[in-house]
Amino acid sequence: MIELAPSILSADFAHLGEQVRAAAEGGGTVIHVDVMDGHFVPNITIGPPVVRSLRKATDLPLDCHLMIEDPDQYIAEFVEAGADWISVHQEACRHLNRTLHLIRSHGAQAGVVINPATPIETLSEVLDIVDYVLVMSVNPGFGGQKFIPAAAHKIRRLADLRAGRRLHYRIEVDGGIGLDTLAEVVRAGAEILVAGNAVFGAGDPTSNARKLLKAAAEVTLQKV
Ligand code: DX5
Ligand code: ZN
């Protein structure tokens, strides 16, 4: 079953609790939290205090996507604040194996993220220690950008690799996902769809989330 991870980056921060509940009502099962430091990406967003508040607002897993340099020094703090899943960028980690083990040692699910320009081959030595792989389908930093189609090819290869090596990671995709692009990534094998603008941009987050999940389910049915 395809999961929807509404990204709060596009939500109204003055009403975050309500917005998250509205997206959950529409079927969102993971809350995607974009953490940006103004160094790894050219934007600054939020940190552990907001995660702590979100923790009180929802029981859904909080998926913290760390777009920051030197993530190791903040992992314990994010878990303590309530993060259930933590993903780090391959491009930001000098000792990726160590960082992924560090996430797991704190009891969180460990994810690795790759930018559009990063080949999946760079993950070959860590695929057996990650719980999920996040494929960026935009260059990270902002919501509402245009989907980069090459991401679908990467997703397909990650799904094939997983079958070939009998591994178990889940495949998540992030950036430009909406009604017009989701079929392509679902067909390729994406299992968790991050959507910011498509959920919180215009209209009601509950019905937006419902429509996305319905469209994803229809594609899954066509697949079998
Ligand atoms: C971008 C973030 C995304 C962003 C996606 O750097 O990682 O999670 O919120 O937003 P949309 O779905 O609007 O492309
Ligand atoms: Zn993200």
mmCIF file of C-alpha atoms and ligand atoms in Angstrom:
data_model
loop_
_atom_site.group_PDB
_atom_site.id
_atom_site.type_symbol
_atom_site.label_atom_id
_atom_site.label_comp_id
_atom_site.label_asym_id
_atom_site.label_seq_id
_atom_site.Cartn_x
_atom_site.Cartn_y
_atom_site.Cartn_z
ATOM 1 C CA MET A 1 0.000 0.000 0.000
ATOM 2 C CA ILE A 2 1.267 3.463 -0.881
ATOM 3 C CA GLU A 3 1.790 5.803 2.049
ATOM 4 C CA LEU A 4 1.451 9.562 1.927
ATOM 5 C CA ALA A 5 3.846 11.715 3.939
ATOM 6 C CA PRO A 6 2.500 15.289 3.952
ATOM 7 C CA SER A 7 5.399 17.750 4.152
ATOM 8 C CA ILE A 8 4.725 20.555 6.600
ATOM 9 C CA LEU A 9 7.081 22.845 4.709
ATOM 10 C CA SER A 10 4.069 24.105 2.746
ATOM 11 C CA ALA A 11 1.722 24.219 5.748
ATOM 12 C CA ASP A 12 0.543 27.274 7.636
ATOM 13 C CA PHE A 13 2.996 27.340 10.548
ATOM 14 C CA ALA A 14 0.634 29.434 12.643
ATOM 15 C CA HIS A 15 -1.822 26.510 12.599
ATOM 16 C CA LEU A 16 0.517 23.566 12.379
ATOM 17 C CA GLY A 17 -1.383 21.225 14.703
ATOM 18 C CA GLU A 18 -4.642 21.680 12.807
ATOM 19 C CA GLN A 19 -2.959 21.351 9.439
ATOM 20 C CA VAL A 20 -1.297 18.084 10.434
ATOM 21 C CA ARG A 21 -4.558 16.713 11.787
ATOM 22 C CA ALA A 22 -6.333 17.695 8.566
ATOM 23 C CA ALA A 23 -3.744 15.877 6.439
ATOM 24 C CA ALA A 24 -3.979 12.814 8.703
ATOM 25 C CA GLU A 25 -7.753 12.864 8.334
ATOM 26 C CA GLY A 26 -7.239 12.593 4.578
ATOM 27 C CA GLY A 27 -5.076 9.490 4.989
ATOM 28 C CA GLY A 28 -1.559 10.832 5.555
ATOM 29 C CA THR A 29 0.288 8.258 7.662
ATOM 30 C CA VAL A 30 3.713 9.879 8.172
ATOM 31 C CA ILE A 31 4.473 13.540 8.816
ATOM 32 C CA HIS A 32 7.451 14.761 6.813
ATOM 33 C CA VAL A 33 9.496 17.454 8.544
ATOM 34 C CA ASP A 34 12.054 19.368 6.478
ATOM 35 C CA VAL A 35 15.003 20.605 8.507
ATOM 36 C CA MET A 36 17.246 23.082 6.656
ATOM 37 C CA ASP A 37 20.291 24.899 7.998
ATOM 38 C CA GLY A 38 21.093 27.553 5.386
ATOM 39 C CA HIS A 39 24.401 25.789 4.610
ATOM 40 C CA PHE A 40 23.666 22.416 3.097
ATOM 41 C CA VAL A 41 20.693 24.010 1.351
ATOM 42 C CA PRO A 42 20.033 27.704 0.701
ATOM 43 C CA ASN A 43 17.095 27.943 3.096
ATOM 44 C CA ILE A 44 16.490 27.861 6.845
ATOM 45 C CA THR A 45 13.471 26.165 8.384
ATOM 46 C CA ILE A 46 12.887 24.515 11.720
ATOM 47 C CA GLY A 47 14.582 22.410 14.389
ATOM 48 C CA PRO A 48 13.890 20.288 17.473
ATOM 49 C CA PRO A 49 11.515 22.749 19.229
ATOM 50 C CA VAL A 50 8.981 22.426 16.398
ATOM 51 C CA VAL A 51 9.407 18.640 16.373
ATOM 52 C CA ARG A 52 8.673 18.668 20.110
ATOM 53 C CA SER A 53 5.429 20.600 19.521
ATOM 54 C CA LEU A 54 4.418 18.364 16.625
ATOM 55 C CA ARG A 55 4.976 15.338 18.846
ATOM 56 C CA LYS A 56 2.154 16.611 21.061
ATOM 57 C CA ALA A 57 -0.106 17.315 18.085
ATOM 58 C CA THR A 58 -0.067 13.888 16.396
ATOM 59 C CA ASP A 59 0.572 10.195 17.029
ATOM 60 C CA LEU A 60 1.791 9.651 13.473
ATOM 61 C CA PRO A 61 5.484 8.928 12.947
ATOM 62 C CA LEU A 62 7.558 12.072 12.413
ATOM 63 C CA ASP A 63 9.891 11.686 9.435
ATOM 64 C CA CYS A 64 12.696 14.229 9.868
ATOM 65 C CA HIS A 65 14.532 14.954 6.637
ATOM 66 C CA LEU A 66 17.790 16.575 7.716
ATOM 67 C CA MET A 67 19.155 18.912 5.066
ATOM 68 C CA ILE A 68 21.986 20.021 7.290
ATOM 69 C CA GLU A 69 25.737 19.758 7.508
ATOM 70 C CA ASP A 70 27.253 17.537 10.164
ATOM 71 C CA PRO A 71 23.949 15.888 11.149
ATOM 72 C CA ASP A 72 25.642 13.654 13.764
ATOM 73 C CA GLN A 73 25.691 16.393 16.343
ATOM 74 C CA TYR A 74 21.894 16.867 16.222
ATOM 75 C CA ILE A 75 20.574 13.310 15.936
ATOM 76 C CA ALA A 76 20.177 12.660 19.667
ATOM 77 C CA GLU A 77 18.332 15.948 20.069
ATOM 78 C CA PHE A 78 15.888 15.195 17.258
ATOM 79 C CA VAL A 79 15.111 11.759 18.675
ATOM 80 C CA GLU A 80 14.674 13.219 22.133
ATOM 81 C CA ALA A 81 12.265 15.794 20.638
ATOM 82 C CA GLY A 82 10.149 13.017 19.118
ATOM 83 C CA ALA A 83 11.542 12.111 15.685
ATOM 84 C CA ASP A 84 10.697 8.514 14.729
ATOM 85 C CA TRP A 85 12.457 8.421 11.387
ATOM 86 C CA ILE A 86 15.586 10.393 10.550
ATOM 87 C CA SER A 87 17.097 10.691 7.108
ATOM 88 C CA VAL A 88 20.471 12.198 6.272
ATOM 89 C CA HIS A 89 21.925 13.194 2.936
ATOM 90 C CA GLN A 90 24.661 11.041 1.464
ATOM 91 C CA GLU A 91 26.247 14.307 0.300
ATOM 92 C CA ALA A 92 26.376 15.716 3.849
ATOM 93 C CA CYS A 93 27.945 12.719 5.603
ATOM 94 C CA ARG A 94 31.667 12.086 5.570
ATOM 95 C CA HIS A 95 31.130 8.876 7.563
ATOM 96 C CA LEU A 96 27.748 7.745 6.354
ATOM 97 C CA ASN A 97 27.949 4.264 7.863
ATOM 98 C CA ARG A 98 28.667 5.758 11.288
ATOM 99 C CA THR A 99 25.838 8.291 11.006
ATOM 100 C CA LEU A 100 23.287 5.648 10.037
ATOM 101 C CA HIS A 101 24.347 3.442 12.948
ATOM 102 C CA LEU A 102 24.098 6.452 15.224
ATOM 103 C CA ILE A 103 20.470 7.037 14.161
ATOM 104 C CA ARG A 104 19.633 3.393 14.806
ATOM 105 C CA SER A 105 21.423 3.377 18.148
ATOM 106 C CA HIS A 106 18.955 6.027 19.300
ATOM 107 C CA GLY A 107 16.050 3.799 18.308
ATOM 108 C CA ALA A 108 14.916 5.761 15.239
ATOM 109 C CA GLN A 109 14.490 4.413 11.724
ATOM 110 C CA ALA A 110 17.453 5.385 9.591
ATOM 111 C CA GLY A 111 17.069 6.769 6.076
ATOM 112 C CA VAL A 112 19.552 7.929 3.506
ATOM 113 C CA VAL A 113 18.735 10.644 0.958
ATOM 114 C CA ILE A 114 20.255 11.355 -2.446
ATOM 115 C CA ASN A 115 20.100 14.562 -4.426
ATOM 116 C CA PRO A 116 19.126 14.477 -8.112
ATOM 117 C CA ALA A 117 22.795 14.591 -9.189
ATOM 118 C CA THR A 118 23.885 11.732 -6.909
ATOM 119 C CA PRO A 119 23.900 8.229 -8.394
ATOM 120 C CA ILE A 120 22.358 5.365 -6.426
ATOM 121 C CA GLU A 121 25.667 3.505 -6.734
ATOM 122 C CA THR A 122 27.023 5.744 -3.967
ATOM 123 C CA LEU A 123 24.663 3.921 -1.583
ATOM 124 C CA SER A 124 25.691 0.407 -2.426
ATOM 125 C CA GLU A 125 27.625 -0.165 0.832
ATOM 126 C CA VAL A 126 24.871 1.140 3.123
ATOM 127 C CA LEU A 127 21.714 -0.321 1.610
ATOM 128 C CA ASP A 128 21.808 -3.183 4.106
ATOM 129 C CA ILE A 129 21.757 -0.855 7.117
ATOM 130 C CA VAL A 130 19.011 1.586 6.125
ATOM 131 C CA ASP A 131 15.318 1.354 6.814
ATOM 132 C CA TYR A 132 14.470 3.601 3.886
ATOM 133 C CA VAL A 133 16.007 5.380 0.926
ATOM 134 C CA LEU A 134 14.697 8.832 0.028
ATOM 135 C CA VAL A 135 15.104 9.816 -3.608
ATOM 136 C CA MET A 136 14.996 13.564 -4.168
ATOM 137 C CA SER A 137 13.015 14.468 -7.255
ATOM 138 C CA VAL A 138 13.895 18.169 -6.914
ATOM 139 C CA ASN A 139 17.033 19.880 -5.685
ATOM 140 C CA PRO A 140 16.366 20.236 -1.979
ATOM 141 C CA GLY A 141 15.698 23.576 -0.339
ATOM 142 C CA PHE A 142 12.227 24.685 -1.330
ATOM 143 C CA GLY A 143 8.690 23.435 -1.734
ATOM 144 C CA GLY A 144 6.668 23.781 -4.909
ATOM 145 C CA GLN A 145 9.458 22.968 -7.398
ATOM 146 C CA LYS A 146 9.118 21.045 -10.627
ATOM 147 C CA PHE A 147 9.529 17.251 -10.558
ATOM 148 C CA ILE A 148 12.755 15.943 -12.160
ATOM 149 C CA PRO A 149 11.732 12.840 -14.169
ATOM 150 C CA ALA A 150 15.111 11.038 -13.866
ATOM 151 C CA ALA A 151 14.109 10.231 -10.270
ATOM 152 C CA ALA A 152 11.714 7.550 -11.536
ATOM 153 C CA HIS A 153 14.583 5.652 -13.134
ATOM 154 C CA LYS A 154 16.524 5.717 -9.853
ATOM 155 C CA ILE A 155 13.494 4.414 -7.967
ATOM 156 C CA ARG A 156 13.113 1.543 -10.385
ATOM 157 C CA ARG A 157 16.753 0.577 -10.019
ATOM 158 C CA LEU A 158 16.551 0.783 -6.233
ATOM 159 C CA ALA A 159 13.556 -1.555 -6.304
ATOM 160 C CA ASP A 160 15.420 -4.003 -8.576
ATOM 161 C CA LEU A 161 18.536 -3.856 -6.403
ATOM 162 C CA ARG A 162 16.476 -4.574 -3.330
ATOM 163 C CA ALA A 163 14.949 -7.654 -4.905
ATOM 164 C CA GLY A 164 18.317 -8.835 -6.255
ATOM 165 C CA ARG A 165 20.096 -8.436 -2.935
ATOM 166 C CA ARG A 166 17.117 -9.523 -0.817
ATOM 167 C CA LEU A 167 17.129 -6.298 1.188
ATOM 168 C CA HIS A 168 14.238 -4.614 2.944
ATOM 169 C CA TYR A 169 14.500 -0.836 2.736
ATOM 170 C CA ARG A 170 11.437 1.159 1.798
ATOM 171 C CA ILE A 171 11.563 3.662 -1.057
ATOM 172 C CA GLU A 172 10.412 7.230 -0.483
ATOM 173 C CA VAL A 173 10.319 10.065 -3.013
ATOM 174 C CA ASP A 174 10.316 13.793 -2.315
ATOM 175 C CA GLY A 175 9.797 16.816 -4.512
ATOM 176 C CA GLY A 176 7.193 17.898 -7.034
ATOM 177 C CA ILE A 177 4.875 14.987 -6.262
ATOM 178 C CA GLY A 178 1.255 15.655 -7.185
ATOM 179 C CA LEU A 179 -1.611 14.245 -9.215
ATOM 180 C CA ASP A 180 0.342 14.820 -12.419
ATOM 181 C CA THR A 181 3.556 13.074 -11.351
ATOM 182 C CA LEU A 182 2.662 10.382 -8.858
ATOM 183 C CA ALA A 183 1.765 7.666 -11.376
ATOM 184 C CA GLU A 184 5.293 7.679 -12.744
ATOM 185 C CA VAL A 185 6.967 7.183 -9.357
ATOM 186 C CA VAL A 186 4.420 4.676 -8.074
ATOM 187 C CA ARG A 187 4.854 2.594 -11.218
ATOM 188 C CA ALA A 188 8.618 2.750 -10.694
ATOM 189 C CA GLY A 189 8.242 1.372 -7.161
ATOM 190 C CA ALA A 190 7.980 4.312 -4.760
ATOM 191 C CA GLU A 191 6.140 3.349 -1.574
ATOM 192 C CA ILE A 192 6.132 6.566 0.435
ATOM 193 C CA LEU A 193 5.156 9.773 -1.341
ATOM 194 C CA VAL A 194 6.178 13.055 0.232
ATOM 195 C CA ALA A 195 3.914 15.900 -0.821
ATOM 196 C CA GLY A 196 4.035 19.471 0.413
ATOM 197 C CA ASN A 197 2.459 21.805 -2.076
ATOM 198 C CA ALA A 198 -0.012 19.186 -3.323
ATOM 199 C CA VAL A 199 -1.393 18.747 0.211
ATOM 200 C CA PHE A 200 -1.049 22.168 1.838
ATOM 201 C CA GLY A 201 -0.775 24.489 -1.174
ATOM 202 C CA ALA A 202 -4.294 25.335 -2.327
ATOM 203 C CA GLY A 203 -7.592 23.965 -1.057
ATOM 204 C CA ASP A 204 -8.337 21.648 1.800
ATOM 205 C CA PRO A 205 -5.493 19.385 3.021
ATOM 206 C CA THR A 206 -7.914 16.573 3.882
ATOM 207 C CA SER A 207 -9.435 16.311 0.429
ATOM 208 C CA ASN A 208 -6.064 16.943 -1.253
ATOM 209 C CA ALA A 209 -4.533 14.031 0.655
ATOM 210 C CA ARG A 210 -7.512 11.801 -0.157
ATOM 211 C CA LYS A 211 -7.256 12.558 -3.864
ATOM 212 C CA LEU A 212 -3.535 11.800 -3.943
ATOM 213 C CA LEU A 213 -3.986 8.478 -2.154
ATOM 214 C CA LYS A 214 -6.894 7.516 -4.366
ATOM 215 C CA ALA A 215 -4.861 8.242 -7.491
ATOM 216 C CA ALA A 216 -1.913 6.266 -6.097
ATOM 217 C CA ALA A 217 -4.148 3.306 -5.272
ATOM 218 C CA GLU A 218 -5.532 3.307 -8.822
ATOM 219 C CA VAL A 219 -2.010 3.128 -10.232
ATOM 220 C CA THR A 220 -1.184 0.258 -7.871
ATOM 221 C CA LEU A 221 -4.232 -1.634 -9.090
ATOM 222 C CA GLN A 222 -3.151 -1.168 -12.713
ATOM 223 C CA LYS A 223 0.294 -2.519 -11.791
ATOM 224 C CA VAL A 224 -1.005 -5.982 -10.837
HETATM 225 C C1 DX5 B 1 12.332 20.111 -0.486
HETATM 226 C C2 DX5 B 1 11.767 19.303 0.632
HETATM 227 C C3 DX5 B 1 10.454 18.726 0.358
HETATM 228 C C4 DX5 B 1 9.357 19.707 0.051
HETATM 229 C C5 DX5 B 1 8.520 19.088 -1.024
HETATM 230 O O1 DX5 B 1 13.663 20.354 -0.249
HETATM 231 O O2 DX5 B 1 12.629 18.248 0.989
HETATM 232 O O3 DX5 B 1 10.025 17.829 1.369
HETATM 233 O O4 DX5 B 1 8.541 20.030 1.140
HETATM 234 O O5 DX5 B 1 7.604 20.008 -1.430
HETATM 235 P P1 DX5 B 1 6.713 19.806 -2.734
HETATM 236 O O6 DX5 B 1 5.908 18.572 -2.509
HETATM 237 O O7 DX5 B 1 5.917 21.051 -2.752
HETATM 238 O O8 DX5 B 1 7.662 19.688 -3.893
HETATM 239 ZN ZN ZN B 2 11.805 16.684 2.390
#
